[in-house]
């Protein structure tokens, strides 16, 4: 739902989601200021620990700015 959440809330929601939707899909959509490699590594690790096998990653490509 693209609602910003903290790390503690993320883990508890992830575990609850897995209970209700064991084959559910996870979409990662990080803040544009986040260090994506750090976010991705942590989040994917937690998703796998919760028992999910599929992870979707959303990316956006911005047109190059003209000077």
GROMACS .gro file of N, CA, C and O in nm:
model
  268
    1UNK      N    1   0.080  -0.120   0.000
    1UNK     CA    2   0.000   0.000   0.000
    1UNK      C    3   0.085   0.127   0.000
    1UNK      O    4   0.034   0.235   0.015
    2UNK      N    5   0.215   0.111  -0.011
    2UNK     CA    6   0.313   0.221  -0.019
    2UNK      C    7   0.311   0.313   0.101
    2UNK      O    8   0.353   0.427   0.096
    3UNK      N    9   0.263   0.262   0.214
    3UNK     CA   10   0.265   0.338   0.339
    3UNK      C   11   0.404   0.326   0.400
    3UNK      O   12   0.454   0.215   0.420
    4UNK      N   13   0.472   0.438   0.430
    4UNK     CA   14   0.604   0.430   0.492
    4UNK      C   15   0.595   0.363   0.629
    4UNK      O   16   0.506   0.394   0.708
    5UNK      N   17   0.686   0.271   0.657
    5UNK     CA   18   0.690   0.203   0.787
    5UNK      C   19   0.835   0.191   0.832
    5UNK      O   20   0.927   0.190   0.751
    6UNK      N   21   0.854   0.177   0.963
    6UNK     CA   22   0.986   0.157   1.020
    6UNK      C   23   1.027   0.011   1.014
    6UNK      O   24   0.946  -0.077   0.981
    7UNK      N   25   1.152  -0.017   1.050
    7UNK     CA   26   1.204  -0.154   1.040
    7UNK      C   27   1.132  -0.251   1.133
    7UNK      O   28   1.101  -0.363   1.094
    8UNK      N   29   1.106  -0.210   1.257
    8UNK     CA   30   1.037  -0.300   1.351
    8UNK      C   31   0.898  -0.335   1.301
    8UNK      O   32   0.856  -0.451   1.306
    9UNK      N   33   0.827  -0.235   1.253
    9UNK     CA   34   0.693  -0.257   1.200
    9UNK      C   35   0.698  -0.342   1.074
    9UNK      O   36   0.612  -0.426   1.050
   10UNK      N   37   0.802  -0.324   0.993
   10UNK     CA   38   0.819  -0.401   0.872
   10UNK      C   39   0.826  -0.551   0.902
   10UNK      O   40   0.756  -0.631   0.840
   11UNK      N   41   0.907  -0.589   0.999
   11UNK     CA   42   0.924  -0.731   1.031
   11UNK      C   43   0.795  -0.791   1.085
   11UNK      O   44   0.755  -0.899   1.042
   12UNK      N   45   0.726  -0.722   1.174
   12UNK     CA   46   0.602  -0.777   1.229
   12UNK      C   47   0.493  -0.787   1.122
   12UNK      O   48   0.419  -0.885   1.116
   13UNK      N   49   0.485  -0.687   1.034
   13UNK     CA   50   0.386  -0.693   0.925
   13UNK      C   51   0.421  -0.804   0.826
   13UNK      O   52   0.332  -0.872   0.776
   14UNK      N   53   0.548  -0.821   0.799
   14UNK     CA   54   0.593  -0.925   0.708
   14UNK      C   55   0.556  -1.063   0.760
   14UNK      O   56   0.503  -1.146   0.687
   15UNK      N   57   0.580  -1.087   0.888
   15UNK     CA   58   0.546  -1.216   0.948
   15UNK      C   59   0.395  -1.240   0.948
   15UNK      O   60   0.350  -1.349   0.916
   16UNK      N   61   0.318  -1.138   0.980
   16UNK     CA   62   0.171  -1.151   0.979
   16UNK      C   63   0.120  -1.175   0.838
   16UNK      O   64   0.029  -1.256   0.817
   17UNK      N   65   0.177  -1.107   0.742
   17UNK     CA   66   0.136  -1.124   0.602
   17UNK      C   67   0.164  -1.267   0.556
   17UNK      O   68   0.082  -1.328   0.488
   18UNK      N   69   0.278  -1.321   0.596
   18UNK     CA   70   0.314  -1.457   0.555
   18UNK      C   71   0.217  -1.560   0.614
   18UNK      O   72   0.184  -1.659   0.548
   19UNK      N   73   0.170  -1.536   0.736
   19UNK     CA   74   0.073  -1.626   0.797
   19UNK      C   75  -0.055  -1.629   0.714
   19UNK      O   76  -0.111  -1.735   0.687
   20UNK      N   77  -0.101  -1.512   0.673
   20UNK     CA   78  -0.226  -1.502   0.597
   20UNK      C   79  -0.210  -1.533   0.448
   20UNK      O   80  -0.304  -1.579   0.384
   21UNK      N   81  -0.094  -1.505   0.394
   21UNK     CA   82  -0.069  -1.523   0.250
   21UNK      C   83   0.068  -1.588   0.228
   21UNK      O   84   0.163  -1.521   0.187
   22UNK      N   85   0.082  -1.717   0.256
   22UNK     CA   86   0.214  -1.782   0.246
   22UNK      C   87   0.275  -1.776   0.106
   22UNK      O   88   0.397  -1.784   0.093
   23UNK      N   89   0.194  -1.762   0.003
   23UNK     CA   90   0.246  -1.749  -0.133
   23UNK      C   91   0.234  -1.606  -0.185
   23UNK      O   92   0.241  -1.582  -0.306
   24UNK      N   93   0.214  -1.512  -0.093
   24UNK     CA   94   0.197  -1.372  -0.132
   24UNK      C   95   0.322  -1.315  -0.197
   24UNK      O   96   0.432  -1.370  -0.184
   25UNK      N   97   0.303  -1.207  -0.266
   25UNK     CA   98   0.415  -1.140  -0.332
   25UNK      C   99   0.454  -1.015  -0.253
   25UNK      O  100   0.369  -0.949  -0.196
   26UNK      N  101   0.580  -0.987  -0.254
   26UNK     CA  102   0.634  -0.871  -0.185
   26UNK      C  103   0.690  -0.775  -0.289
   26UNK      O  104   0.769  -0.816  -0.374
   27UNK      N  105   0.651  -0.651  -0.282
   27UNK     CA  106   0.702  -0.548  -0.372
   27UNK      C  107   0.786  -0.451  -0.290
   27UNK      O  108   0.739  -0.394  -0.193
   28UNK      N  109   0.912  -0.437  -0.328
   28UNK     CA  110   1.002  -0.345  -0.259
   28UNK      C  111   0.999  -0.212  -0.333
   28UNK      O  112   1.025  -0.206  -0.452
   29UNK      N  113   0.969  -0.107  -0.259
   29UNK     CA  114   0.965   0.028  -0.315
   29UNK      C  115   1.029   0.119  -0.212
   29UNK      O  116   0.965   0.161  -0.118
   30UNK      N  117   1.159   0.146  -0.227
   30UNK     CA  118   1.233   0.223  -0.128
   30UNK      C  119   1.227   0.373  -0.158
   30UNK      O  120   1.206   0.414  -0.271
   31UNK      N  121   1.249   0.451  -0.055
   31UNK     CA  122   1.258   0.595  -0.067
   31UNK      C  123   1.373   0.629  -0.163
   31UNK      O  124   1.477   0.564  -0.161
   32UNK      N  125   1.355   0.731  -0.243
   32UNK     CA  126   1.457   0.764  -0.343
   32UNK      C  127   1.589   0.806  -0.279
   32UNK      O  128   1.694   0.799  -0.343
   33UNK      N  129   1.587   0.847  -0.153
   33UNK     CA  130   1.710   0.886  -0.086
   33UNK      C  131   1.778   0.771  -0.013
   33UNK      O  132   1.886   0.788   0.041
   34UNK      N  133   1.714   0.655  -0.011
   34UNK     CA  134   1.772   0.538   0.056
   34UNK      C  135   1.888   0.483  -0.025
   34UNK      O  136   1.890   0.492  -0.147
   35UNK      N  137   1.983   0.427   0.046
   35UNK     CA  138   2.093   0.359  -0.022
   35UNK      C  139   2.038   0.223  -0.064
   35UNK      O  140   2.027   0.132   0.017
   36UNK      N  141   2.001   0.213  -0.190
   36UNK     CA  142   1.924   0.099  -0.237
   36UNK      C  143   1.992  -0.034  -0.211
   36UNK      O  144   1.927  -0.131  -0.173
   37UNK      N  145   2.124  -0.042  -0.226
   37UNK     CA  146   2.192  -0.170  -0.205
   37UNK      C  147   2.179  -0.215  -0.060
   37UNK      O  148   2.160  -0.333  -0.032
   38UNK      N  149   2.186  -0.122   0.035
   38UNK     CA  150   2.170  -0.157   0.176
   38UNK      C  151   2.027  -0.198   0.207
   38UNK      O  152   2.002  -0.296   0.277
   39UNK      N  153   1.932  -0.123   0.155
   39UNK     CA  154   1.791  -0.154   0.175
   39UNK      C  155   1.759  -0.291   0.116
   39UNK      O  156   1.700  -0.376   0.181
   40UNK      N  157   1.801  -0.311  -0.006
   40UNK     CA  158   1.772  -0.436  -0.076
   40UNK      C  159   1.830  -0.556  -0.003
   40UNK      O  160   1.761  -0.656   0.019
   41UNK      N  161   1.954  -0.548   0.039
   41UNK     CA  162   2.017  -0.658   0.110
   41UNK      C  163   1.941  -0.694   0.237
   41UNK      O  164   1.909  -0.809   0.262
   42UNK      N  165   1.910  -0.594   0.319
   42UNK     CA  166   1.840  -0.618   0.445
   42UNK      C  167   1.699  -0.671   0.423
   42UNK      O  168   1.658  -0.771   0.482
   43UNK      N  169   1.626  -0.604   0.337
   43UNK     CA  170   1.486  -0.638   0.315
   43UNK      C  171   1.471  -0.778   0.254
   43UNK      O  172   1.389  -0.858   0.300
   44UNK      N  173   1.549  -0.809   0.153
   44UNK     CA  174   1.540  -0.942   0.091
   44UNK      C  175   1.575  -1.049   0.193
   44UNK      O  176   1.511  -1.155   0.198
   45UNK      N  177   1.673  -1.024   0.276
   45UNK     CA  178   1.712  -1.120   0.379
   45UNK      C  179   1.595  -1.145   0.475
   45UNK      O  180   1.564  -1.260   0.508
   46UNK      N  181   1.529  -1.040   0.519
   46UNK     CA  182   1.416  -1.054   0.611
   46UNK      C  183   1.297  -1.123   0.543
   46UNK      O  184   1.227  -1.203   0.605
   47UNK      N  185   1.275  -1.093   0.418
   47UNK     CA  186   1.165  -1.157   0.343
   47UNK      C  187   1.189  -1.307   0.334
   47UNK      O  188   1.099  -1.387   0.357
   48UNK      N  189   1.310  -1.345   0.303
   48UNK     CA  190   1.343  -1.489   0.294
   48UNK      C  191   1.331  -1.557   0.430
   48UNK      O  192   1.282  -1.669   0.440
   49UNK      N  193   1.376  -1.491   0.536
   49UNK     CA  194   1.364  -1.548   0.671
   49UNK      C  195   1.219  -1.570   0.709
   49UNK      O  196   1.187  -1.663   0.782
   50UNK      N  197   1.131  -1.483   0.660
   50UNK     CA  198   0.988  -1.496   0.690
   50UNK      C  199   0.925  -1.611   0.611
   50UNK      O  200   0.813  -1.651   0.639
   51UNK      N  201   0.995  -1.664   0.511
   51UNK     CA  202   0.946  -1.780   0.437
   51UNK      C  203   0.899  -1.753   0.296
   51UNK      O  204   0.852  -1.844   0.228
   52UNK      N  205   0.911  -1.630   0.249
   52UNK     CA  206   0.868  -1.599   0.113
   52UNK      C  207   0.978  -1.639   0.013
   52UNK      O  208   1.096  -1.628   0.041
   53UNK      N  209   0.934  -1.684  -0.104
   53UNK     CA  210   1.029  -1.723  -0.208
   53UNK      C  211   1.036  -1.624  -0.322
   53UNK      O  212   1.132  -1.624  -0.398
   54UNK      N  213   0.935  -1.538  -0.335
   54UNK     CA  214   0.932  -1.443  -0.447
   54UNK      C  215   0.942  -1.301  -0.395
   54UNK      O  216   0.875  -1.264  -0.300
   55UNK      N  217   1.027  -1.224  -0.460
   55UNK     CA  218   1.043  -1.083  -0.425
   55UNK      C  219   1.040  -1.003  -0.554
   55UNK      O  220   1.109  -1.036  -0.650
   56UNK      N  221   0.959  -0.899  -0.557
   56UNK     CA  222   0.952  -0.810  -0.673
   56UNK      C  223   1.017  -0.678  -0.635
   56UNK      O  224   0.997  -0.628  -0.525
   57UNK      N  225   1.092  -0.621  -0.726
   57UNK     CA  226   1.160  -0.495  -0.699
   57UNK      C  227   1.112  -0.392  -0.800
   57UNK      O  228   1.123  -0.413  -0.921
   58UNK      N  229   1.059  -0.282  -0.749
   58UNK     CA  230   1.011  -0.176  -0.836
   58UNK      C  231   1.121  -0.072  -0.854
   58UNK      O  232   1.181  -0.026  -0.757
   59UNK      N  233   1.149  -0.037  -0.977
   59UNK     CA  234   1.247   0.067  -1.005
   59UNK      C  235   1.183   0.172  -1.095
   59UNK      O  236   1.087   0.144  -1.167
   60UNK      N  237   1.237   0.289  -1.091
   60UNK     CA  238   1.189   0.396  -1.178
   60UNK      C  239   1.309   0.454  -1.253
   60UNK      O  240   1.414   0.474  -1.193
   61UNK      N  241   1.288   0.481  -1.377
   61UNK     CA  242   1.393   0.543  -1.457
   61UNK      C  243   1.351   0.686  -1.482
   61UNK      O  244   1.240   0.712  -1.530
   62UNK      N  245   1.438   0.776  -1.446
   62UNK     CA  246   1.410   0.917  -1.468
   62UNK      C  247   1.481   0.963  -1.594
   62UNK      O  248   1.596   0.927  -1.619
   63UNK      N  249   1.414   1.043  -1.673
   63UNK     CA  250   1.475   1.097  -1.794
   63UNK      C  251   1.591   1.187  -1.752
   63UNK      O  252   1.583   1.258  -1.652
   64UNK      N  253   1.700   1.184  -1.827
   64UNK     CA  254   1.812   1.271  -1.793
   64UNK      C  255   1.771   1.417  -1.803
   64UNK      O  256   1.694   1.455  -1.891
   65UNK      N  257   1.819   1.494  -1.708
   65UNK     CA  258   1.783   1.637  -1.711
   65UNK      C  259   1.866   1.708  -1.817
   65UNK      O  260   1.980   1.671  -1.846
   66UNK      N  261   1.806   1.808  -1.874
   66UNK     CA  262   1.878   1.887  -1.974
   66UNK      C  263   1.931   2.012  -1.908
   66UNK      O  264   1.863   2.076  -1.826
   67UNK      N  265   2.052   2.046  -1.937
   67UNK     CA  266   2.114   2.164  -1.876
   67UNK      C  267   2.099   2.284  -1.961
   67UNK      O  268   2.093   2.290  -2.073
   0.00000   0.00000   0.00000
